[in-house]
Amino acid sequence: MQRARASLALRGWHGTAQRVLQEFRRIPEEDEALSLLPLDEPFAPFAVPRAEAPRVSIVIPTYGKLPYTLACLRSIVLHASATPIEIIVVDDAAPDDSAAVLAGVTGLRVLRNERNLGFIGSCNAGAQAARGEFLLFLNNDTQVTSGWMEALLQCFAERSDCGIAGSKLVYPDGRLQEAGGLVFDDGSCWNLGRFESRDAPAWQFRREVDYVSGAALMIRRTLFEYVGCFDTLLSPAYYDDTDLACAVRAAGWRVYYEPASMVIHCEGISAGTDLSSGMKRFQTINQDKFVAKWRGVLAGHPSRQTALDQAMHWRARGRLLVVDGTTPDASRDSGSLRLMEMFEIFRSLGWSVTFCPDDTRTSRADMHRLGRFGVEILALSSAEGLPRWLAEHGKELRAVMLCRHTVAGQYLHIVRQHAPQAKLIFDTVDLHFVREQRAAELSGQASMLRQAKLSRQSELTLIADSDVTFVVSPDEQALLRSLAPAARVELVSNIHVIHGCTKPHAERRGLLFVGGHGHPPNVDAMRWIAGAILPELRKVDPDVVVHILGDISDALRAELAQDGLQLHGRVADLDPWMETCLASLAPLRFGAGVKGKINMSMSYGLPVIATPLAVEGMHLHDRDNVLLAGEAEAFAAAYRQLRDDPALWSRLSAAGLDNIRHYFSVEAATRTLQRVLN
């Protein structure tokens, strides 16, 4: 039930004036997009979910305001899921007929206090009666939305250090009420995002906060009991959620704001808004008690004079800006998968990550996907927006990572100008000039060779001007040692989770190629498969099928169409093919860097048939952990070996998994990134 006090120092005169205008401008009382349930619906008996072995116990303290409680319960029913729950309403000796009416709600557990215990006493009483693994404290003047509870559970599942997860709270009029909160060294608080757009990018990513409101707060029941429940020192209410957050952190856990969980909260219904009278007067009284209890901890918190952007990130080791050409999508390409894994490593190392796509294209799905990794997306309206953003926020950055030579070429000097204190990292993803040079040699075109030479000079200049350069293969690292001996070049290769082999040789059929048409080496490989490799394969096995997964243009689809070649396009889940195909093909004839398609296949224990160029820098050797083939006939011969020799297949499967563990693991990448960012 914490309420923030406005702080002029946080935002300055302009920001404070804007917030006042937002609060008092004429707006509809309700946002129709939220689809709130009516409060004046006549009561008729209904049922709520009630499991014998609940995973979540929803505890709702009430003191009158029956129409709000009923609407809250109906919203839970409306947005119910498969998660087993129980709902406990604690009637705090209200002088109305709430208890009698609630008796008509089947499945509801109603506890009635013999005397008024206040918010804290009621929550503790409900928790004591709960049976679930998780407690979910919910104000009665709330209405939940689709997926609200599952998102909180997902936060716990994906953050092993999560002690508390709290929802995004919005007003009935649609404005954001709270996206977690800040606590300053004097015990005063600030509700992040108050009165702003609930869909603004700044509030769309999961992150650690100082506290979340008790209006929608999830915690493991064992942890709640371990820290002593809500502290009755703060009875009857206020600062209870902030105090609980401090206690949870003191026990070694963290507090997260979860934007995917949205709850509508009619703030002020239960206690009003006047700080000088009624229940609200305890907000001031309990601030003094809170400060006395946590004085030593609060000494490390920012002061109220701290700028808001800086205060929001105070718990992070530093703020890191990452710029790439497009928003990463792990289902699209291996570079995206690598970057997403890097985001997770940055977060685990304590960094606050902001991402900017150079093409300025982002969607709600992008924000949700990256938000789960704790990444804030800059939704800028044009390419000119990033220089303006850097001019305003550059001094907040401790590090900047520019991905690919096209991005680094645009922004390297602008970053130096506006963020001179930031460590500047150039992530090559792969050396562009090497790929261009090999394509030129394959084509024999002099113009392509001249372009490759220009790219080489440009890329080497960027490397010289950066503090650190990332490459993905030891071969590229060795090349740069000779071409740019003064540069600091670090190896951050592809990063893969081990999926493991789930089906034996006998249950597998067909071959697999993963790669989209947006990458020239992939297009060349697809054409080689269709024109030469597949005909040789069908001499060995007339029924063999090659599955191609990845974006493909209509023109290329029409060009490649033939029996035995199945063009699936981009798929959301690779598992069905990785777990059922006999082998993966990597017939790459030019390119550079480490090949994600090979890493991904091996992470599933799927043997790979590849050209020698495709395995460059990947610690792979013919018949030890891969089968090499330089010609179409050799691909067909390798397929015959794998089909007819289960022992060879099993040995290559196991060796591929070992290769990923040793060279392309999260642990290996973490060591490098930690060393670079320290």
PDB file of N, CA and C in Angstrom, residues 421-479:
ATOM      1  N   GLN A 421      33.568   8.821 -21.486  1.00  0.00           N
ATOM      2  CA  GLN A 421      33.964   7.962 -20.369  1.00  0.00           C
ATOM      3  C   GLN A 421      33.602   6.501 -20.592  1.00  0.00           C
ATOM      4  N   ALA A 422      32.775   6.210 -21.582  1.00  0.00           N
ATOM      5  CA  ALA A 422      32.283   4.847 -21.798  1.00  0.00           C
ATOM      6  C   ALA A 422      33.324   3.996 -22.524  1.00  0.00           C
ATOM      7  N   LYS A 423      33.439   2.739 -22.108  1.00  0.00           N
ATOM      8  CA  LYS A 423      34.277   1.792 -22.838  1.00  0.00           C
ATOM      9  C   LYS A 423      33.562   1.451 -24.140  1.00  0.00           C
ATOM     10  N   LEU A 424      34.251   1.628 -25.268  1.00  0.00           N
ATOM     11  CA  LEU A 424      33.623   1.434 -26.574  1.00  0.00           C
ATOM     12  C   LEU A 424      34.045   0.076 -27.143  1.00  0.00           C
ATOM     13  N   ILE A 425      33.042  -0.772 -27.374  1.00  0.00           N
ATOM     14  CA  ILE A 425      33.267  -2.132 -27.854  1.00  0.00           C
ATOM     15  C   ILE A 425      32.714  -2.251 -29.267  1.00  0.00           C
ATOM     16  N   PHE A 426      33.528  -2.736 -30.177  1.00  0.00           N
ATOM     17  CA  PHE A 426      33.097  -3.018 -31.548  1.00  0.00           C
ATOM     18  C   PHE A 426      32.921  -4.530 -31.671  1.00  0.00           C
ATOM     19  N   ASP A 427      31.663  -4.958 -31.797  1.00  0.00           N
ATOM     20  CA  ASP A 427      31.367  -6.380 -31.981  1.00  0.00           C
ATOM     21  C   ASP A 427      31.232  -6.634 -33.476  1.00  0.00           C
ATOM     22  N   THR A 428      32.241  -7.270 -34.068  1.00  0.00           N
ATOM     23  CA  THR A 428      32.247  -7.469 -35.522  1.00  0.00           C
ATOM     24  C   THR A 428      31.170  -8.445 -35.974  1.00  0.00           C
ATOM     25  N   VAL A 429      30.705  -9.330 -35.090  1.00  0.00           N
ATOM     26  CA  VAL A 429      29.791 -10.444 -35.382  1.00  0.00           C
ATOM     27  C   VAL A 429      30.479 -11.450 -36.296  1.00  0.00           C
ATOM     28  N   ASP A 430      30.995 -11.027 -37.396  1.00  0.00           N
ATOM     29  CA  ASP A 430      32.061 -11.720 -38.126  1.00  0.00           C
ATOM     30  C   ASP A 430      32.754 -10.660 -38.968  1.00  0.00           C
ATOM     31  N   LEU A 431      33.971 -10.937 -39.389  1.00  0.00           N
ATOM     32  CA  LEU A 431      34.724  -9.940 -40.139  1.00  0.00           C
ATOM     33  C   LEU A 431      34.138  -9.822 -41.543  1.00  0.00           C
ATOM     34  N   HIS A 432      33.526  -8.685 -41.798  1.00  0.00           N
ATOM     35  CA  HIS A 432      32.799  -8.485 -43.052  1.00  0.00           C
ATOM     36  C   HIS A 432      33.740  -8.567 -44.254  1.00  0.00           C
ATOM     37  N   PHE A 433      34.925  -7.997 -44.141  1.00  0.00           N
ATOM     38  CA  PHE A 433      35.817  -7.958 -45.298  1.00  0.00           C
ATOM     39  C   PHE A 433      36.301  -9.348 -45.685  1.00  0.00           C
ATOM     40  N   VAL A 434      36.407 -10.255 -44.706  1.00  0.00           N
ATOM     41  CA  VAL A 434      36.814 -11.622 -45.023  1.00  0.00           C
ATOM     42  C   VAL A 434      35.735 -12.307 -45.851  1.00  0.00           C
ATOM     43  N   ARG A 435      34.477 -12.134 -45.453  1.00  0.00           N
ATOM     44  CA  ARG A 435      33.375 -12.737 -46.205  1.00  0.00           C
ATOM     45  C   ARG A 435      33.323 -12.163 -47.621  1.00  0.00           C
ATOM     46  N   GLU A 436      33.481 -10.833 -47.744  1.00  0.00           N
ATOM     47  CA  GLU A 436      33.446 -10.213 -49.067  1.00  0.00           C
ATOM     48  C   GLU A 436      34.590 -10.701 -49.946  1.00  0.00           C
ATOM     49  N   GLN A 437      35.764 -10.854 -49.353  1.00  0.00           N
ATOM     50  CA  GLN A 437      36.916 -11.303 -50.134  1.00  0.00           C
ATOM     51  C   GLN A 437      36.704 -12.719 -50.658  1.00  0.00           C
ATOM     52  N   ARG A 438      36.144 -13.591 -49.844  1.00  0.00           N
ATOM     53  CA  ARG A 438      35.913 -14.971 -50.276  1.00  0.00           C
ATOM     54  C   ARG A 438      34.823 -15.036 -51.336  1.00  0.00           C
ATOM     55  N   ALA A 439      33.781 -14.215 -51.196  1.00  0.00           N
ATOM     56  CA  ALA A 439      32.744 -14.168 -52.220  1.00  0.00           C
ATOM     57  C   ALA A 439      33.322 -13.677 -53.542  1.00  0.00           C
ATOM     58  N   ALA A 440      34.226 -12.686 -53.462  1.00  0.00           N
ATOM     59  CA  ALA A 440      34.853 -12.162 -54.671  1.00  0.00           C
ATOM     60  C   ALA A 440      35.705 -13.227 -55.348  1.00  0.00           C
ATOM     61  N   GLU A 441      36.452 -13.986 -54.550  1.00  0.00           N
ATOM     62  CA  GLU A 441      37.298 -15.038 -55.107  1.00  0.00           C
ATOM     63  C   GLU A 441      36.461 -16.135 -55.756  1.00  0.00           C
ATOM     64  N   LEU A 442      35.294 -16.454 -55.143  1.00  0.00           N
ATOM     65  CA  LEU A 442      34.426 -17.486 -55.711  1.00  0.00           C
ATOM     66  C   LEU A 442      33.812 -17.010 -57.023  1.00  0.00           C
ATOM     67  N   SER A 443      33.451 -15.711 -57.091  1.00  0.00           N
ATOM     68  CA  SER A 443      32.802 -15.180 -58.290  1.00  0.00           C
ATOM     69  C   SER A 443      33.797 -14.810 -59.385  1.00  0.00           C
ATOM     70  N   GLY A 444      35.031 -14.462 -58.967  1.00  0.00           N
ATOM     71  CA  GLY A 444      36.031 -14.025 -59.935  1.00  0.00           C
ATOM     72  C   GLY A 444      35.827 -12.607 -60.421  1.00  0.00           C
ATOM     73  N   GLN A 445      34.968 -11.817 -59.761  1.00  0.00           N
ATOM     74  CA  GLN A 445      34.675 -10.457 -60.197  1.00  0.00           C
ATOM     75  C   GLN A 445      35.638  -9.461 -59.553  1.00  0.00           C
ATOM     76  N   ALA A 446      36.294  -8.675 -60.404  1.00  0.00           N
ATOM     77  CA  ALA A 446      37.271  -7.699 -59.914  1.00  0.00           C
ATOM     78  C   ALA A 446      36.599  -6.614 -59.076  1.00  0.00           C
ATOM     79  N   SER A 447      35.370  -6.217 -59.433  1.00  0.00           N
ATOM     80  CA  SER A 447      34.685  -5.169 -58.680  1.00  0.00           C
ATOM     81  C   SER A 447      34.406  -5.614 -57.247  1.00  0.00           C
ATOM     82  N   MET A 448      34.065  -6.891 -57.059  1.00  0.00           N
ATOM     83  CA  MET A 448      33.823  -7.406 -55.717  1.00  0.00           C
ATOM     84  C   MET A 448      35.115  -7.438 -54.916  1.00  0.00           C
ATOM     85  N   LEU A 449      36.217  -7.730 -55.574  1.00  0.00           N
ATOM     86  CA  LEU A 449      37.502  -7.751 -54.882  1.00  0.00           C
ATOM     87  C   LEU A 449      37.901  -6.353 -54.437  1.00  0.00           C
ATOM     88  N   ARG A 450      37.632  -5.341 -55.287  1.00  0.00           N
ATOM     89  CA  ARG A 450      37.936  -3.961 -54.904  1.00  0.00           C
ATOM     90  C   ARG A 450      37.084  -3.538 -53.704  1.00  0.00           C
ATOM     91  N   GLN A 451      35.814  -3.940 -53.690  1.00  0.00           N
ATOM     92  CA  GLN A 451      34.943  -3.610 -52.569  1.00  0.00           C
ATOM     93  C   GLN A 451      35.440  -4.264 -51.288  1.00  0.00           C
ATOM     94  N   ALA A 452      35.918  -5.484 -51.390  1.00  0.00           N
ATOM     95  CA  ALA A 452      36.438  -6.183 -50.216  1.00  0.00           C
ATOM     96  C   ALA A 452      37.648  -5.459 -49.634  1.00  0.00           C
ATOM     97  N   LYS A 453      38.492  -4.900 -50.498  1.00  0.00           N
ATOM     98  CA  LYS A 453      39.665  -4.160 -50.018  1.00  0.00           C
ATOM     99  C   LYS A 453      39.245  -2.884 -49.293  1.00  0.00           C
ATOM    100  N   LEU A 454      38.220  -2.200 -49.821  1.00  0.00           N
ATOM    101  CA  LEU A 454      37.718  -1.002 -49.150  1.00  0.00           C
ATOM    102  C   LEU A 454      37.108  -1.351 -47.787  1.00  0.00           C
ATOM    103  N   SER A 455      36.377  -2.452 -47.750  1.00  0.00           N
ATOM    104  CA  SER A 455      35.777  -2.888 -46.487  1.00  0.00           C
ATOM    105  C   SER A 455      36.845  -3.239 -45.466  1.00  0.00           C
ATOM    106  N   ARG A 456      37.911  -3.859 -45.943  1.00  0.00           N
ATOM    107  CA  ARG A 456      39.000  -4.220 -45.029  1.00  0.00           C
ATOM    108  C   ARG A 456      39.597  -2.983 -44.373  1.00  0.00           C
ATOM    109  N   GLN A 457      39.862  -1.933 -45.161  1.00  0.00           N
ATOM    110  CA  GLN A 457      40.445  -0.721 -44.595  1.00  0.00           C
ATOM    111  C   GLN A 457      39.489  -0.059 -43.611  1.00  0.00           C
ATOM    112  N   SER A 458      38.208  -0.031 -43.976  1.00  0.00           N
ATOM    113  CA  SER A 458      37.204   0.579 -43.101  1.00  0.00           C
ATOM    114  C   SER A 458      37.081  -0.182 -41.785  1.00  0.00           C
ATOM    115  N   GLU A 459      37.036  -1.490 -41.877  1.00  0.00           N
ATOM    116  CA  GLU A 459      36.856  -2.300 -40.677  1.00  0.00           C
ATOM    117  C   GLU A 459      38.081  -2.219 -39.770  1.00  0.00           C
ATOM    118  N   LEU A 460      39.278  -2.216 -40.364  1.00  0.00           N
ATOM    119  CA  LEU A 460      40.495  -2.115 -39.558  1.00  0.00           C
ATOM    120  C   LEU A 460      40.589  -0.753 -38.865  1.00  0.00           C
ATOM    121  N   THR A 461      40.080   0.283 -39.498  1.00  0.00           N
ATOM    122  CA  THR A 461      40.065   1.604 -38.870  1.00  0.00           C
ATOM    123  C   THR A 461      39.140   1.608 -37.658  1.00  0.00           C
ATOM    124  N   LEU A 462      37.975   0.992 -37.794  1.00  0.00           N
ATOM    125  CA  LEU A 462      37.045   0.897 -36.669  1.00  0.00           C
ATOM    126  C   LEU A 462      37.662   0.118 -35.513  1.00  0.00           C
ATOM    127  N   ILE A 463      38.366  -0.940 -35.829  1.00  0.00           N
ATOM    128  CA  ILE A 463      39.018  -1.749 -34.798  1.00  0.00           C
ATOM    129  C   ILE A 463      40.074  -0.923 -34.065  1.00  0.00           C
ATOM    130  N   ALA A 464      40.836  -0.144 -34.814  1.00  0.00           N
ATOM    131  CA  ALA A 464      41.877   0.684 -34.191  1.00  0.00           C
ATOM    132  C   ALA A 464      41.280   1.764 -33.301  1.00  0.00           C
ATOM    133  N   ASP A 465      40.104   2.267 -33.666  1.00  0.00           N
ATOM    134  CA  ASP A 465      39.481   3.357 -32.916  1.00  0.00           C
ATOM    135  C   ASP A 465      38.639   2.874 -31.734  1.00  0.00           C
ATOM    136  N   SER A 466      38.462   1.582 -31.573  1.00  0.00           N
ATOM    137  CA  SER A 466      37.659   1.028 -30.480  1.00  0.00           C
ATOM    138  C   SER A 466      38.555   0.628 -29.312  1.00  0.00           C
ATOM    139  N   ASP A 467      37.968   0.573 -28.137  1.00  0.00           N
ATOM    140  CA  ASP A 467      38.719   0.111 -26.967  1.00  0.00           C
ATOM    141  C   ASP A 467      38.895  -1.402 -26.984  1.00  0.00           C
ATOM    142  N   VAL A 468      37.864  -2.109 -27.417  1.00  0.00           N
ATOM    143  CA  VAL A 468      37.887  -3.567 -27.479  1.00  0.00           C
ATOM    144  C   VAL A 468      37.129  -3.987 -28.731  1.00  0.00           C
ATOM    145  N   THR A 469      37.614  -5.029 -29.383  1.00  0.00           N
ATOM    146  CA  THR A 469      36.915  -5.610 -30.530  1.00  0.00           C
ATOM    147  C   THR A 469      36.589  -7.064 -30.233  1.00  0.00           C
ATOM    148  N   PHE A 470      35.348  -7.462 -30.519  1.00  0.00           N
ATOM    149  CA  PHE A 470      34.929  -8.860 -30.366  1.00  0.00           C
ATOM    150  C   PHE A 470      34.938  -9.541 -31.731  1.00  0.00           C
ATOM    151  N   VAL A 471      35.504 -10.738 -31.777  1.00  0.00           N
ATOM    152  CA  VAL A 471      35.391 -11.615 -32.941  1.00  0.00           C
ATOM    153  C   VAL A 471      34.829 -12.952 -32.475  1.00  0.00           C
ATOM    154  N   VAL A 472      34.360 -13.747 -33.442  1.00  0.00           N
ATOM    155  CA  VAL A 472      33.668 -14.978 -33.051  1.00  0.00           C
ATOM    156  C   VAL A 472      34.504 -16.237 -33.237  1.00  0.00           C
ATOM    157  N   SER A 473      35.667 -16.118 -33.859  1.00  0.00           N
ATOM    158  CA  SER A 473      36.471 -17.330 -34.071  1.00  0.00           C
ATOM    159  C   SER A 473      37.934 -17.062 -33.759  1.00  0.00           C
ATOM    160  N   PRO A 474      38.650 -18.082 -33.311  1.00  0.00           N
ATOM    161  CA  PRO A 474      40.095 -17.911 -33.064  1.00  0.00           C
ATOM    162  C   PRO A 474      40.864 -17.611 -34.340  1.00  0.00           C
ATOM    163  N   ASP A 475      40.360 -18.070 -35.495  1.00  0.00           N
ATOM    164  CA  ASP A 475      41.029 -17.760 -36.762  1.00  0.00           C
ATOM    165  C   ASP A 475      40.982 -16.259 -37.031  1.00  0.00           C
ATOM    166  N   GLU A 476      39.812 -15.630 -36.782  1.00  0.00           N
ATOM    167  CA  GLU A 476      39.704 -14.185 -36.973  1.00  0.00           C
ATOM    168  C   GLU A 476      40.559 -13.441 -35.956  1.00  0.00           C
ATOM    169  N   GLN A 477      40.618 -13.969 -34.738  1.00  0.00           N
ATOM    170  CA  GLN A 477      41.457 -13.341 -33.710  1.00  0.00           C
ATOM    171  C   GLN A 477      42.922 -13.373 -34.134  1.00  0.00           C
ATOM    172  N   ALA A 478      43.345 -14.500 -34.669  1.00  0.00           N
ATOM    173  CA  ALA A 478      44.732 -14.626 -35.129  1.00  0.00           C
ATOM    174  C   ALA A 478      44.997 -13.702 -36.315  1.00  0.00           C
ATOM    175  N   LEU A 479      44.029 -13.594 -37.228  1.00  0.00           N
ATOM    176  CA  LEU A 479      44.187 -12.704 -38.374  1.00  0.00           C
ATOM    177  C   LEU A 479      44.378 -11.259 -37.928  1.00  0.00           C
TER     178      LEU A 479
END
